[in-house]
PDB file of C-alpha atoms in Angstrom:
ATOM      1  CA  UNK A 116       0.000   0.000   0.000  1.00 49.00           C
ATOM      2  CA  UNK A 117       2.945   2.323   0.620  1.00 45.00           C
ATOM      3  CA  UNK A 118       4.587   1.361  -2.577  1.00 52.00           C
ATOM      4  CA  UNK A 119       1.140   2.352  -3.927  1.00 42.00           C
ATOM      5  CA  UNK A 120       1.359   5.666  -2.703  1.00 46.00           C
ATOM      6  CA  UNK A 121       5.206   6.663  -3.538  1.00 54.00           C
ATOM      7  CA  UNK A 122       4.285   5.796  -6.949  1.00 55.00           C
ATOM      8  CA  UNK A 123       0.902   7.666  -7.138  1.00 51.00           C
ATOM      9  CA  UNK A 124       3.184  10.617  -5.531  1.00 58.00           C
ATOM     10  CA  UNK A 125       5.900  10.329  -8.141  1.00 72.00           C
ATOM     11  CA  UNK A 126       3.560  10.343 -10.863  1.00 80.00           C
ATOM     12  CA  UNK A 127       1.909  13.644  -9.972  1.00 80.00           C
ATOM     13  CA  UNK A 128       5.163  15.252  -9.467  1.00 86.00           C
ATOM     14  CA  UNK A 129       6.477  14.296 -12.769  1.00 88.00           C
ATOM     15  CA  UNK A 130       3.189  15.949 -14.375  1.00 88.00           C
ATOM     16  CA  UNK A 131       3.396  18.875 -11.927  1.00 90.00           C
ATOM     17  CA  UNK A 132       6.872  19.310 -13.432  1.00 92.00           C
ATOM     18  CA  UNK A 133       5.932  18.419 -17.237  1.00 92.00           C
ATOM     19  CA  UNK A 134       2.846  21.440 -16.351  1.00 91.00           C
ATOM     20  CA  UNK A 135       5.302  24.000 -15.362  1.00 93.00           C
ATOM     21  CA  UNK A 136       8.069  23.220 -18.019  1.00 95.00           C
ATOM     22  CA  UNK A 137       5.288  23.447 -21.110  1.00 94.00           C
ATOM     23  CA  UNK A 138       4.573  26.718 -18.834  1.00 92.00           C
ATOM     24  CA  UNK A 139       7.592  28.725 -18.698  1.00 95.00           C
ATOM     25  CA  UNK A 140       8.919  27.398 -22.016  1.00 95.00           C
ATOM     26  CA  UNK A 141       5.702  27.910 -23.897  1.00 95.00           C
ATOM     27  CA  UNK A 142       5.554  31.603 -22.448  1.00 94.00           C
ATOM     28  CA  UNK A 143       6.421  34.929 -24.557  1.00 93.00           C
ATOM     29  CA  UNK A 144       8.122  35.948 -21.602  1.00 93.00           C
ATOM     30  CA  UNK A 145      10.538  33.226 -21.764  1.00 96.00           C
ATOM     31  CA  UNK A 146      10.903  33.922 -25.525  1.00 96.00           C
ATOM     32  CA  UNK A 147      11.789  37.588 -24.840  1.00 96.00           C
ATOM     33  CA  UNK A 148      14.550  37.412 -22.506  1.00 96.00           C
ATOM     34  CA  UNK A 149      16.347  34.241 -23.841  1.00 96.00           C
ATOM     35  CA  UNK A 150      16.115  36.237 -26.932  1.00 96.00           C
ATOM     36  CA  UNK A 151      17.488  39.012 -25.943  1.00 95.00           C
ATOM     37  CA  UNK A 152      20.567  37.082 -23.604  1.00 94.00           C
ATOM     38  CA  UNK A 153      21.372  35.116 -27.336  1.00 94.00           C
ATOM     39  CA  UNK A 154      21.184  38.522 -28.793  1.00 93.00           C
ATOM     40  CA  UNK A 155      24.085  39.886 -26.882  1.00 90.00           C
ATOM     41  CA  UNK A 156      26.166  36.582 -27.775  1.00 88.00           C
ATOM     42  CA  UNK A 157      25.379  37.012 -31.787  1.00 87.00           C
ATOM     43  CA  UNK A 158      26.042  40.451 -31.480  1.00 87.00           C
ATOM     44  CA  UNK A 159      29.629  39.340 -29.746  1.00 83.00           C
ATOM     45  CA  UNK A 160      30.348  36.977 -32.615  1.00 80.00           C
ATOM     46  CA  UNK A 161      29.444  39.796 -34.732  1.00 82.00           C
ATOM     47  CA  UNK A 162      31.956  41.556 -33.436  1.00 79.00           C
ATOM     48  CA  UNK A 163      34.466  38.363 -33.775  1.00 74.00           C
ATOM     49  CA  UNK A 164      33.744  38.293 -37.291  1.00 68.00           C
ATOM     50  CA  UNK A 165      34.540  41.840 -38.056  1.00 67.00           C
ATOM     51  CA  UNK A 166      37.709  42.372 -35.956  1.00 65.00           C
ATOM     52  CA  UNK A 167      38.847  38.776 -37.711  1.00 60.00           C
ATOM     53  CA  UNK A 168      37.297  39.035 -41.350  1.00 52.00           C
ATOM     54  CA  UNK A 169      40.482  38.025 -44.217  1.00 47.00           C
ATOM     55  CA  UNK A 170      42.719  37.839 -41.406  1.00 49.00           C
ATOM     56  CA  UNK A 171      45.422  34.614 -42.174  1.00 44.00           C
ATOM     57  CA  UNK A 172      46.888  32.446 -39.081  1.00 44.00           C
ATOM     58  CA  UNK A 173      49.783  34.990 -38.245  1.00 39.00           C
ATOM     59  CA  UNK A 174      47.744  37.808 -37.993  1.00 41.00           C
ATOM     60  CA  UNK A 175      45.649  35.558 -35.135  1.00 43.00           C
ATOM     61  CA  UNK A 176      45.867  34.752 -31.814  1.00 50.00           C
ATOM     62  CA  UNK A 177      44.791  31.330 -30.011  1.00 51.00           C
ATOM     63  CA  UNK A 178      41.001  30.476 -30.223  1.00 49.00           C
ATOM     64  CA  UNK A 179      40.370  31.157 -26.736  1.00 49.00           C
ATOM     65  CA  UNK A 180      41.702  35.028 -26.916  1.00 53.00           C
ATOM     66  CA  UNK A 181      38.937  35.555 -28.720  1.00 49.00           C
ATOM     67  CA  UNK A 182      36.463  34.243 -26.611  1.00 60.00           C
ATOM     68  CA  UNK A 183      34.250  36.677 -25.613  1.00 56.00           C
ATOM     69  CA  UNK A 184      34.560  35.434 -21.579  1.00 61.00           C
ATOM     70  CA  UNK A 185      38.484  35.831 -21.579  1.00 58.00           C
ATOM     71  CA  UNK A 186      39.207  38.484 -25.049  1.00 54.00           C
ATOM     72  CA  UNK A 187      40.483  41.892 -23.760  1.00 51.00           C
ATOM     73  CA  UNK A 188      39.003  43.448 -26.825  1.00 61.00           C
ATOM     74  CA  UNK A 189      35.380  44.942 -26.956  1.00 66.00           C
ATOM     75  CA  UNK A 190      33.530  41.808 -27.449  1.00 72.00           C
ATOM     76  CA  UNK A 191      34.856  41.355 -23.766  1.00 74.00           C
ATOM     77  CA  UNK A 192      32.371  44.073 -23.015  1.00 81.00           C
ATOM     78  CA  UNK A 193      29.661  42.465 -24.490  1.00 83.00           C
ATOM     79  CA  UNK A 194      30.342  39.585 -21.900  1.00 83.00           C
ATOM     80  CA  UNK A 195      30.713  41.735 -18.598  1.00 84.00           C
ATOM     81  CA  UNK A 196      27.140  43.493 -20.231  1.00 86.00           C
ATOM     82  CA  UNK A 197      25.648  40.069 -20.169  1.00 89.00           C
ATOM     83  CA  UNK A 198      27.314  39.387 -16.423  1.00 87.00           C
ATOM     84  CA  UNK A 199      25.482  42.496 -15.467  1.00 87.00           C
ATOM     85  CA  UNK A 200      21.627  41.900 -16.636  1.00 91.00           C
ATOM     86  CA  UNK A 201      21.691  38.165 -17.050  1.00 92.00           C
ATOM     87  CA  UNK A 202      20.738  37.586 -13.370  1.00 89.00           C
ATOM     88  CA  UNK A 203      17.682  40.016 -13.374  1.00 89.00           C
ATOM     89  CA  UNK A 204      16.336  39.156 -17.447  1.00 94.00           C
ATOM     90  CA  UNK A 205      16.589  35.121 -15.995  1.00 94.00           C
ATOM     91  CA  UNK A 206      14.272  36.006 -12.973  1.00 94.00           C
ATOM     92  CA  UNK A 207      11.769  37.353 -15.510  1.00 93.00           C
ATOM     93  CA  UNK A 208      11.895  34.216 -17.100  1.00 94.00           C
ATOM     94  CA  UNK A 209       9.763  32.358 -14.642  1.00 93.00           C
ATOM     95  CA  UNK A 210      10.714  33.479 -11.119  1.00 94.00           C
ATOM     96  CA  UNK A 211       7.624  35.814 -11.086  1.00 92.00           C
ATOM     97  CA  UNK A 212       5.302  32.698 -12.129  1.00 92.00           C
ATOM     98  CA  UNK A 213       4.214  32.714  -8.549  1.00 90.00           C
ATOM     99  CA  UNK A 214       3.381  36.442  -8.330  1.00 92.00           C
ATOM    100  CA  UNK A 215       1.470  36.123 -11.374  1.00 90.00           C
ATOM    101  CA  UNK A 216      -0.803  33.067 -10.182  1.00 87.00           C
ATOM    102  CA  UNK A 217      -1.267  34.943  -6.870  1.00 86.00           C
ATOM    103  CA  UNK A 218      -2.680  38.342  -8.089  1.00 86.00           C
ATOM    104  CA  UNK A 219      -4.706  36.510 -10.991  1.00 84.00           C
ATOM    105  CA  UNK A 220      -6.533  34.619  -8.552  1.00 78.00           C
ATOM    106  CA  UNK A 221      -4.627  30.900  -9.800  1.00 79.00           C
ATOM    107  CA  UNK A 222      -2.841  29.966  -7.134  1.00 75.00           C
ATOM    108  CA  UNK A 223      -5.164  28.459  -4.658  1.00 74.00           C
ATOM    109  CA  UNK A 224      -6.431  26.528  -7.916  1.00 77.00           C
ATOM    110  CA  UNK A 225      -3.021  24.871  -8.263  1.00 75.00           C
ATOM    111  CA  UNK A 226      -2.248  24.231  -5.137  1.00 73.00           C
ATOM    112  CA  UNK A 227      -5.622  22.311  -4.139  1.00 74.00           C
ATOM    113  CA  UNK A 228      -4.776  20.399  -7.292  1.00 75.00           C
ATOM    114  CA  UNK A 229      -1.126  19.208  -6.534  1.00 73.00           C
ATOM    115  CA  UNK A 230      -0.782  19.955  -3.039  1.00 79.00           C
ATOM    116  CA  UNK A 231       1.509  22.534  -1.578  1.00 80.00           C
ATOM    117  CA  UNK A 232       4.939  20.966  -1.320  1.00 83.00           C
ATOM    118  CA  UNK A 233       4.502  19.343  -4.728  1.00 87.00           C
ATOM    119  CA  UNK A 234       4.018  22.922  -5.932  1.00 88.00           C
ATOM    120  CA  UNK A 235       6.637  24.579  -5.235  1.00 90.00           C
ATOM    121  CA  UNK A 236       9.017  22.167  -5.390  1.00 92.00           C
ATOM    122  CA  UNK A 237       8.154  21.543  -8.586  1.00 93.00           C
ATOM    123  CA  UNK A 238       8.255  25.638  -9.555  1.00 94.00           C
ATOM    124  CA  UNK A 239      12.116  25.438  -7.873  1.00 95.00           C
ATOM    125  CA  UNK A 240      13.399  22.690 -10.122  1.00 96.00           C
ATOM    126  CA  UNK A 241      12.034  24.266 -13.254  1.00 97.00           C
ATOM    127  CA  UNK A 242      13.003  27.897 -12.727  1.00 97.00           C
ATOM    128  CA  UNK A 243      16.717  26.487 -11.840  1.00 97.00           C
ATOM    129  CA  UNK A 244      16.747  23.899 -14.748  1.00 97.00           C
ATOM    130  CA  UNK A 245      15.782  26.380 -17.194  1.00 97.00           C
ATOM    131  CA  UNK A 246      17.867  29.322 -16.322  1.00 97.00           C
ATOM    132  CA  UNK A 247      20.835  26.713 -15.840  1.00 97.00           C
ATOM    133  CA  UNK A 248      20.366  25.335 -19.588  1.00 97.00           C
ATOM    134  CA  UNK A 249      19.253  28.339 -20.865  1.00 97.00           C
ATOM    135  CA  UNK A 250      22.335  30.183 -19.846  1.00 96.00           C
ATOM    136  CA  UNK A 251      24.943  27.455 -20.639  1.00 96.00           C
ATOM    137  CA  UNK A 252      23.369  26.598 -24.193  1.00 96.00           C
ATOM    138  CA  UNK A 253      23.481  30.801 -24.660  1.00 94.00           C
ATOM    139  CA  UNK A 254      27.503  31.011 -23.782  1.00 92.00           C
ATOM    140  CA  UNK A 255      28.510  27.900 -24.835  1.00 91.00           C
ATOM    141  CA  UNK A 256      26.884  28.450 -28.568  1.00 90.00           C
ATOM    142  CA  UNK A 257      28.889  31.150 -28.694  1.00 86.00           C
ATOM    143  CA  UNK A 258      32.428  29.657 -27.850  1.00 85.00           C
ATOM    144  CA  UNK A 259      31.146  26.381 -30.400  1.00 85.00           C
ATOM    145  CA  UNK A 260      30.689  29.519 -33.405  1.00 82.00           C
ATOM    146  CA  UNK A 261      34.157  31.449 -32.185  1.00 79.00           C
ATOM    147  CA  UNK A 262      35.903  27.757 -32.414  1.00 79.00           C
ATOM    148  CA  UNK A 263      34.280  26.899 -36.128  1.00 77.00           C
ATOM    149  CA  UNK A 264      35.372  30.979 -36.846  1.00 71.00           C
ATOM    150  CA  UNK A 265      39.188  31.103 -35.569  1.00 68.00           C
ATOM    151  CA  UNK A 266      41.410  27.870 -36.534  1.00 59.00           C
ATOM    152  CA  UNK A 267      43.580  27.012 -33.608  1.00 56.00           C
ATOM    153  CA  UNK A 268      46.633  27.352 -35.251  1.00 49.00           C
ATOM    154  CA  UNK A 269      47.138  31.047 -34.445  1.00 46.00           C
ATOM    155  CA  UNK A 270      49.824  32.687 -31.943  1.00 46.00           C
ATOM    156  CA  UNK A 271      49.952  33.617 -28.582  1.00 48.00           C
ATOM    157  CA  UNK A 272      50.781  37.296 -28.661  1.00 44.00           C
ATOM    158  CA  UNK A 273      50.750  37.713 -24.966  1.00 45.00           C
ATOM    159  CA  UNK A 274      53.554  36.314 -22.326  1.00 43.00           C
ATOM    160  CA  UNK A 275      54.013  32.586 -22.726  1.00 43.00           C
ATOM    161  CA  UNK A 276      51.956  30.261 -20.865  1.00 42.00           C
ATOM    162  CA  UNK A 277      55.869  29.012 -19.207  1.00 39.00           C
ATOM    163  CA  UNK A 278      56.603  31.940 -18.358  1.00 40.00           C
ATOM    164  CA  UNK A 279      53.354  32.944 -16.507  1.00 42.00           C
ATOM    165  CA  UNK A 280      53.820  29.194 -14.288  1.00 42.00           C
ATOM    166  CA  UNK A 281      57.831  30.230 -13.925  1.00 41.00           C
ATOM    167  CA  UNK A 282      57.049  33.702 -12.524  1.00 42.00           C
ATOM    168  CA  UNK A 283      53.789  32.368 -10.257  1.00 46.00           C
ATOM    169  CA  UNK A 284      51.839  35.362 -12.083  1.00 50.00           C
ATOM    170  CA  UNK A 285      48.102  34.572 -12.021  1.00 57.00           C
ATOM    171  CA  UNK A 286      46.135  36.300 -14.505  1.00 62.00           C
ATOM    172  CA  UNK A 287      43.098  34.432 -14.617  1.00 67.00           C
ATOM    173  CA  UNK A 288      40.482  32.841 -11.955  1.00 81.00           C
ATOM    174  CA  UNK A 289      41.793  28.912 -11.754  1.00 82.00           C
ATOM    175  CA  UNK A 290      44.918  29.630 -13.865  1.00 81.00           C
ATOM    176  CA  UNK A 291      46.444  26.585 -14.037  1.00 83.00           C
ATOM    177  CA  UNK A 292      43.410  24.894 -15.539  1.00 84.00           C
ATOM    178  CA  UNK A 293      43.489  27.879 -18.057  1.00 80.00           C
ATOM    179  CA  UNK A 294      47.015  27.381 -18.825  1.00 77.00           C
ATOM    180  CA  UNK A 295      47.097  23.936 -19.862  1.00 82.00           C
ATOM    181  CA  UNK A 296      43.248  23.256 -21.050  1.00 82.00           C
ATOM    182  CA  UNK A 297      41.902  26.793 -22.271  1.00 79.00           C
ATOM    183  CA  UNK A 298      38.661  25.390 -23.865  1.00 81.00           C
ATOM    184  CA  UNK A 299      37.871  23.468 -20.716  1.00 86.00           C
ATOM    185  CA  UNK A 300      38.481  26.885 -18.718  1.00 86.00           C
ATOM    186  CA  UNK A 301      35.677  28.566 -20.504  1.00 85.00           C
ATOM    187  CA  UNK A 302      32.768  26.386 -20.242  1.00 90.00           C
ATOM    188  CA  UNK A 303      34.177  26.085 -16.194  1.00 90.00           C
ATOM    189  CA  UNK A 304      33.370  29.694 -16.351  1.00 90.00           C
ATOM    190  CA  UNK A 305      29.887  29.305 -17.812  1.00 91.00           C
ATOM    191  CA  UNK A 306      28.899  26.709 -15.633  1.00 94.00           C
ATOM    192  CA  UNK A 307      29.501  29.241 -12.540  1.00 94.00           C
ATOM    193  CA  UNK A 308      27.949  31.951 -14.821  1.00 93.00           C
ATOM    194  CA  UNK A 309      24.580  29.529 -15.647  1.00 96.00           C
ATOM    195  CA  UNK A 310      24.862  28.498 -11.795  1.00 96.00           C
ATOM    196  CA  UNK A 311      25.053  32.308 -10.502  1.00 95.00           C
ATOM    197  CA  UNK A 312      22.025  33.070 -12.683  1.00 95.00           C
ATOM    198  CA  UNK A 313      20.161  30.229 -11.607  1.00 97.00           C
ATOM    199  CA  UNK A 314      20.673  30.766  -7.768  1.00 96.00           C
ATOM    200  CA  UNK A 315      19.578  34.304  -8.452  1.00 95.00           C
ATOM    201  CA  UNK A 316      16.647  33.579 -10.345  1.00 96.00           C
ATOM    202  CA  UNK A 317      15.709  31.455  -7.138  1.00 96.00           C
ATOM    203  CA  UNK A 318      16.289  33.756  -4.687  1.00 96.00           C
ATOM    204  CA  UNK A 319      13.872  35.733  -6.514  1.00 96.00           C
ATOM    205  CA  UNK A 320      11.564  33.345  -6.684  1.00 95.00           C
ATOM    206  CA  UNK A 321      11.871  32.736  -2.787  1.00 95.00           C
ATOM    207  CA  UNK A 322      11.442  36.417  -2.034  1.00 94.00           C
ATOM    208  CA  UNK A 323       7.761  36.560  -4.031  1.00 92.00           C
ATOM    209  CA  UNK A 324       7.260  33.930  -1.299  1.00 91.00           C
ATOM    210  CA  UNK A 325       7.902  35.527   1.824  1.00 91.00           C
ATOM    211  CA  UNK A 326       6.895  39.009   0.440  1.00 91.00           C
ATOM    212  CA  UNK A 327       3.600  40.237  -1.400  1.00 86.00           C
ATOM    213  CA  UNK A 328       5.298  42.238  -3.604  1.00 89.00           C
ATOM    214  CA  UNK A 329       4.586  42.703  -7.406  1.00 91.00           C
ATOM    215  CA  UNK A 330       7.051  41.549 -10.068  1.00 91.00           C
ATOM    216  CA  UNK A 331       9.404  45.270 -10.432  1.00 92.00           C
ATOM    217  CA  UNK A 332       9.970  45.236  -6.518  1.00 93.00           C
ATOM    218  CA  UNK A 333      11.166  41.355  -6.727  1.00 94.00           C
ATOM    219  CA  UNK A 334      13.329  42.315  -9.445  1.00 92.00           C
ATOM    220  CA  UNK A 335      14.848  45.531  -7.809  1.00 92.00           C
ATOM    221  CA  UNK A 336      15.572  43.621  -4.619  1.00 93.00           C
ATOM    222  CA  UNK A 337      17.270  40.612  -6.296  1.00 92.00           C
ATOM    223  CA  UNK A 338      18.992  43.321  -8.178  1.00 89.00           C
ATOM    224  CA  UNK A 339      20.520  44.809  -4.761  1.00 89.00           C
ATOM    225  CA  UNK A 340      21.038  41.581  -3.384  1.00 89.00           C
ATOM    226  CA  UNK A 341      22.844  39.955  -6.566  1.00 87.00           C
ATOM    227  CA  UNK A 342      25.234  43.497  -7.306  1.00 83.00           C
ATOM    228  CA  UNK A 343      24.857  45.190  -3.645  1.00 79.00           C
ATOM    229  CA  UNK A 344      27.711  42.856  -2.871  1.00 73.00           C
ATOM    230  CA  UNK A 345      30.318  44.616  -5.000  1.00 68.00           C
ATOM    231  CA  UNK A 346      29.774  47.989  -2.751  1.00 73.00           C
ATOM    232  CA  UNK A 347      30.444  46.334   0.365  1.00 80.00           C
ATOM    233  CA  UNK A 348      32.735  43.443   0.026  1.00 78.00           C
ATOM    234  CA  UNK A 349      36.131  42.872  -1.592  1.00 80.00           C
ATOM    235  CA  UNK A 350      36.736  41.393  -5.252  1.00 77.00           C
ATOM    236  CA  UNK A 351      37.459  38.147  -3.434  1.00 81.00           C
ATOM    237  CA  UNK A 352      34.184  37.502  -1.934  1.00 82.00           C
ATOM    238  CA  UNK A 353      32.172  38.711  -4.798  1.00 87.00           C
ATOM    239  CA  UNK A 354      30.935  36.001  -7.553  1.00 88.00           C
ATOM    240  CA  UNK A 355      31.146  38.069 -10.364  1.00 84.00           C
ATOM    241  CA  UNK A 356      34.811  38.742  -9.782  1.00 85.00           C
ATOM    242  CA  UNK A 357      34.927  34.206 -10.200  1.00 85.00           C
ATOM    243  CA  UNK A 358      32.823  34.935 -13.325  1.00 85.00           C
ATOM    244  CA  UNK A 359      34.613  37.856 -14.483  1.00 82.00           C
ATOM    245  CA  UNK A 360      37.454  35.181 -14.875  1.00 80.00           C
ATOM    246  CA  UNK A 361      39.817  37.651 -12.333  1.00 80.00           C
ATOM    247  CA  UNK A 362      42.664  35.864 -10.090  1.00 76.00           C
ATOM    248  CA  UNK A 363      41.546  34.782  -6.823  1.00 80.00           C
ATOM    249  CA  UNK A 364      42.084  31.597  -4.707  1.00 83.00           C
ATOM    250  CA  UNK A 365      39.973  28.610  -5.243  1.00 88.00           C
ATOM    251  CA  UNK A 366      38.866  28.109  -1.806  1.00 89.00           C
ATOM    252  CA  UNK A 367      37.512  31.464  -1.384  1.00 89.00           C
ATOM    253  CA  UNK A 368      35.610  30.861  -4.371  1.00 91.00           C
ATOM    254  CA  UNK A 369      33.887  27.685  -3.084  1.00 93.00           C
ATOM    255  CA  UNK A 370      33.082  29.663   0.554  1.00 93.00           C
ATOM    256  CA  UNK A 371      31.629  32.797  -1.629  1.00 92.00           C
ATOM    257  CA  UNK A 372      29.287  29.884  -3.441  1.00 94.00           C
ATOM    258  CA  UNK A 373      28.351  28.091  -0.263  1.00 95.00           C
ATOM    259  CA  UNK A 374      27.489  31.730   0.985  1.00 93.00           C
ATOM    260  CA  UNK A 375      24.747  32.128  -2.027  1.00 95.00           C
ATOM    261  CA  UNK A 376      23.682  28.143  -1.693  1.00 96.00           C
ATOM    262  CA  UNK A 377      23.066  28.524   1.875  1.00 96.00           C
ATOM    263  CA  UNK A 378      21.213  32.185   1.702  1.00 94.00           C
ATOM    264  CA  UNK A 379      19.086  30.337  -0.920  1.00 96.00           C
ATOM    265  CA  UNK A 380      18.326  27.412   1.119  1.00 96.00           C
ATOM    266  CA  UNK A 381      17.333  29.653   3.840  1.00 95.00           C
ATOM    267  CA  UNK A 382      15.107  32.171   1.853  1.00 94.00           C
ATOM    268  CA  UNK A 383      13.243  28.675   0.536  1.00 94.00           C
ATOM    269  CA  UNK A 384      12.652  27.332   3.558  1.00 92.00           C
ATOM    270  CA  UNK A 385      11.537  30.467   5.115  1.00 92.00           C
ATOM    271  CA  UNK A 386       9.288  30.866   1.460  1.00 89.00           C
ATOM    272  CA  UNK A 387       7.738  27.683   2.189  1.00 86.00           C
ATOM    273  CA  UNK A 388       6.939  28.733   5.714  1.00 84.00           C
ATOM    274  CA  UNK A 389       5.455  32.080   4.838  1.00 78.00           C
ATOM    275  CA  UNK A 390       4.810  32.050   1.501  1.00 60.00           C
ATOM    276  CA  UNK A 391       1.698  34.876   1.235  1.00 52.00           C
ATOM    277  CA  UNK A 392      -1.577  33.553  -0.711  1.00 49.00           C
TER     278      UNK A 392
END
């Protein structure tokens, strides 16, 4: 009978989840600000093209300088653009799904349907799944077109990978890994980017729980929270210093993203607790 149960439970979960996936995905609002986050990586490659149209292999650098995460040209202002807003377009993506159902009268609908745990958890794992694999399909199309656009066969014009290790001169965030397997650096840095922007877009989400707020207050407070950081703390403890690719220590990396996991965790369970009908 208990086996019963579980399995009638896991069965409504996976259609709560299959309801609110066909929901955000099916939505214009999803459609307008992936839309506009690919935008800004076209118009980087746009860029790319340009800057490296008729250029032969001598006249290149490596594949990875022209990344738009690590290039020091002005596609690598298209990227610290995208840092800026991705965070607060991804919480319009389906964080506010909640606020909507509340002041159009839906929620008590759903939740007498699928119960209130079911809910919500449900609403968590889609609005992290889909800012996750929105975000990391965005970036990483981007470095798949600048590897198709710029043969790795260029040179280095900078200082020598050697001679970075022989002097202990970090440039980069995790520069060992960058020194020896650039590629692999720059989808490292998208996953924390697509992780960031996912753990924002929850927060948000947990804050239209605990607060009766409308959707322009949720995002101006996840705003404050996500880049109040950079006016009080050091570029060591702030994550988009990590994203921004500049030199730091590992471990203070991994206690800056246990900092956002755990303020997360706490804003859901307190969400879950209060959450305002």
């Amino acid at each position: 009978m208990l086996s019963f149960h579980n399995q009638m439970g896991g069965e409504k979960m996976k259609n709560e989840l299959k309801m609110e996936f066909s929901r955000c995905l099916n939505s214009k609002k999803f459609k307008y600000c992936f839309s506009i986050l690919f935008g800004l990586t076209i118009l980087s490659y746009a860029m790319l093209f340009k800057q490296t149209f008729q250029r032969n292999s001598l006249q290149l650098g490596k594949t990875t300088d022209y990344s738009m995460i690590i290039s020091s040209s002005d596609i690598r202002t298209i990227f610290l653009t995208f840092v800026l807003i991705a965070p607060l377009i991804c919480t319009l993506m389906y964080s506010d799904s909640f606020i909507e159902q509340r002041e159009n009268n839906m929620y008590s609908i759903f939740l007498m349907r699928s119960g209130k745990k079911r809910y919500i958890i449900a609403k968590t794992i889609t609005i992290f799944t889909v800012t996750f694999v929105s975000i990391f399909f965005i970036l990483g199309f981007n470095e798949i077109l600048t590897w198709i656009s710029i043969p790795d066969v260029g040179i280095n014009n900078g200082q020598p990978a050697y001679l970075i290790i022989q002097n202990n001169k970090a440039e980069y965030f995790l520069q060992d890994i960058y020194d020896r397997f650039p590629h692999l650096y720059n989808f490292i840095i998208i996953i924390i980017t697509a992780l960031f922007c996912s753990i924002s877009s929850l927060i948000a989400f947990n804050l239209s729980m605990i607060f009766k707020i409308n959707k322009i207050i949720m995002v101006i407070i996840t705003f404050l929270i996500v880049n109040g950081t950079e006016m009080f703390l050091s570029d060591d403890y702030q994550m988009q210093m990590y994203i921004q690719t500049w030199p730091a220590e590992f471990k203070k990396f991994l206690m800056v993203l246990s900092i956002w996991i755990l303020l997360t965790v706490i804003t859901f369970v307190i969400g879950i607790k209060k959450e305002i009908i």
